[in-house]
C-alpha cells in the first residue's frame, strides 16, 4: 500500500503566485523518502497541504488510502508533522505540549501522560518536562517538535528540515533516531538542505523546482546518473604545478592539494597508478562536494533553463 | 477509537488547556476584575449611591449589582477567548489543532467553553464580593443562571471572531475599548433608561447589552426596562448568528490558513 499518493496537486495563492503546478507523488509504505528542492520550490506548500495547514487549489491527496477531502479525520489521524518553524506554545511546560497534542487525537489524559513520557525519554527531554518551552535550547526545541509529532504514533511522519540549525552531534543522534523509527515501520518524508542527510537516510527521492517535480526515482538510481565526480587529493610532497595525466583533468589548489575530475568510465586505480609513476603519493582523498549535491545542482539548473525558455 | 470518543477527548483537552491557562495567571485574569468591581461597589454603591437614593424601587447599590456582575462576565468571557485564540494564531500553535482530526465545531466549542469558564468564575467572585455591600435577592434562579450562561457564550463567540480577524495586539484592544466598554456602560449598568429622554431611550434599544443586563436584573430583582421574553429571543438569535459566522470563518480558514 502507498503511504502517500498525491495526484495533480495545484496551489495558487491569492496574490496569483502559482506555488504548485500539478505535482504527483507516490510514497510507499515504510519508505524513507526525500523531498528536495531549492528555497521557494514548493516543498513546504506541498507539505502544508498534506498536513491540512493550507487549502489546495486542485488535486487529490490520500494517506494510506484515505482521501484527505472525503475521509479527512481518518487521513489526518495517520500524519505526524515536524514543521520548519517552531509552532508550540512557548509558555507551556514541555510535558503539557505533548499531553495536549495527544488529546487532540483522542488519547485520554492519563494515557497521554504515559505517551508523553515515552516520547520525551526517546528524545532525551524527560528531564525538561516541567520547563517552559521558551527556555529550551534550539536543538531541544527541534527534538520537542519531533516528540510531539510522534506522541500519537503516526504511520506517516513528515519532517520539514528537522535538523536545521542544530549542531552536528545532535544532528547525527537525530539521524539515528529517524532510522530507528523508520525501521519500526513509520514511513518518513524528509525535506532538508543538508543533502548528505538525504543521501545517507533516504531510499527514494523527489526533486521539486518551480512547483514541478523534476526528478522522482530511487536514491541509488539517481546517484548512478552522476557522470563525473570531483575529488580533492592531499599529496605527500609540495608541487609547483599540477601533474599532467592523460585523460584526467587535475588542478593544483594548494602546494600539497590537487583537485581531479574523474569520469564515470574511468577507474580510480589507473589514476593512482599514474600518480605513483610520477612519484606522487596520495595521503588522503575526499569528494569535493556531496554526490547528491552535485546532481541536485545540475537538475535544478536544468529545470531553471527549461523554465526560462518556456 | 470511535469518532465520538476522539471528539470528546479533543474537546476536554481544549477546555482543560484553556482553564489551566487563565488559572495559571489568575493574578492577571481573576484578581483585576475583582478589585475593579470592589471599587465600583465602594464608590458608586456606597459613597455616591447613598446620595442618589432609590432607583426603580431599590437602593442604588442593589440596582447596580446585577449590571456590574454581568459586566464582569461580558468583559472576561470576551477577553479570555480573544487573547487566547490570538496567541494561538500568533505563535502558530493553531497548527497543532489544524493538523489533528479535530472538527471545527469542537475547536469553537472548546474555546467558547474556556471563555465561559472564566466569565462565570469571575462573575461568581464578583457576586461574592457584592454580598459584602448588600443583600442579594434572587427573583428567579433559573432566569438568572440562564442569562449568566447565555451572555458568557455570546461574548466568548464575539471574542473568537475578533481574534480570527486580528493581525496585531492593537486589533484585539480596539473592539473592547471602542465598542464593548461603551455598549456596556450605556447598556443600563448604572441607570434605568427610563431616566433618559424619549429619543435616547429609543437609541438605547439598539444596544444588545441593554437586553442582557435588564434580563439579568429581572432575574435578580424582578425589574426590567424591557420585555424579558423579547430580550431572551434577541440574545439567543445573536448566539445563533455568531456561532454560524464563527464556523464559517473556521471552515474557510480565515486568518489561520493560506
Coordinates of C-alpha atoms in Angstrom, one line a residue, chain A residues 11 13 51-55 73 76 81 87-92 96 100-101 103-107 109 148, chain B residues 1 5-6 9-10 13-14 16-17 20 24 91-93 95-103 252 257-258:
Chain A
X11 CA -1.8 25.6 -5.4
X13 CA -2.0 31.8 -3.7
X51 CA -0.9 18.4 6.7
X52 CA -4.2 20.4 6.2
X53 CA -2.5 23.7 7.0
X54 CA -3.0 25.1 3.6
X55 CA -6.0 24.8 1.3
X73 CA -10.3 12.7 10.1
X76 CA -5.3 13.2 9.5
X81 CA 4.4 16.7 11.2
X87 CA 5.0 26.2 16.4
X88 CA 4.3 25.4 20.0
X89 CA 3.1 27.5 23.0
X90 CA 6.4 28.9 24.3
X91 CA 4.8 29.5 27.8
X92 CA 3.6 25.9 28.2
X96 CA 1.8 19.7 28.6
X100 CA -2.5 18.4 24.7
X101 CA -1.3 17.1 21.3
X103 CA -5.6 14.8 23.5
X104 CA -6.4 16.3 20.1
X105 CA -6.0 12.7 18.7
X106 CA -8.4 11.3 21.3
X107 CA -5.9 9.9 23.8
X109 CA -5.1 12.5 29.7
X148 CA 5.2 16.0 19.8
Chain B
X1 CA -11.3 4.6 18.9
X5 CA -14.6 9.4 21.6
X6 CA -11.9 11.3 19.8
X9 CA -11.4 13.9 24.4
X10 CA -10.3 16.6 22.0
X13 CA -8.3 18.8 26.1
X14 CA -9.0 22.2 24.7
X16 CA -8.6 21.9 30.2
X17 CA -5.8 23.8 28.4
X20 CA -5.3 25.9 33.1
X24 CA -2.1 29.8 36.0
X91 CA 2.7 31.7 17.9
X92 CA 1.4 29.3 15.2
X93 CA 0.3 26.6 17.6
X95 CA -1.4 24.3 13.6
X96 CA -1.5 21.7 16.4
X97 CA -5.3 21.8 16.0
X98 CA -5.4 22.2 12.3
X99 CA -3.3 19.1 11.6
X100 CA -5.2 16.9 14.1
X101 CA -8.6 15.2 13.4
X102 CA -10.5 17.9 15.4
X103 CA -13.6 19.2 13.7
X252 CA -12.8 29.0 5.2
X257 CA -4.9 29.1 6.7
X258 CA -3.4 30.2 3.4

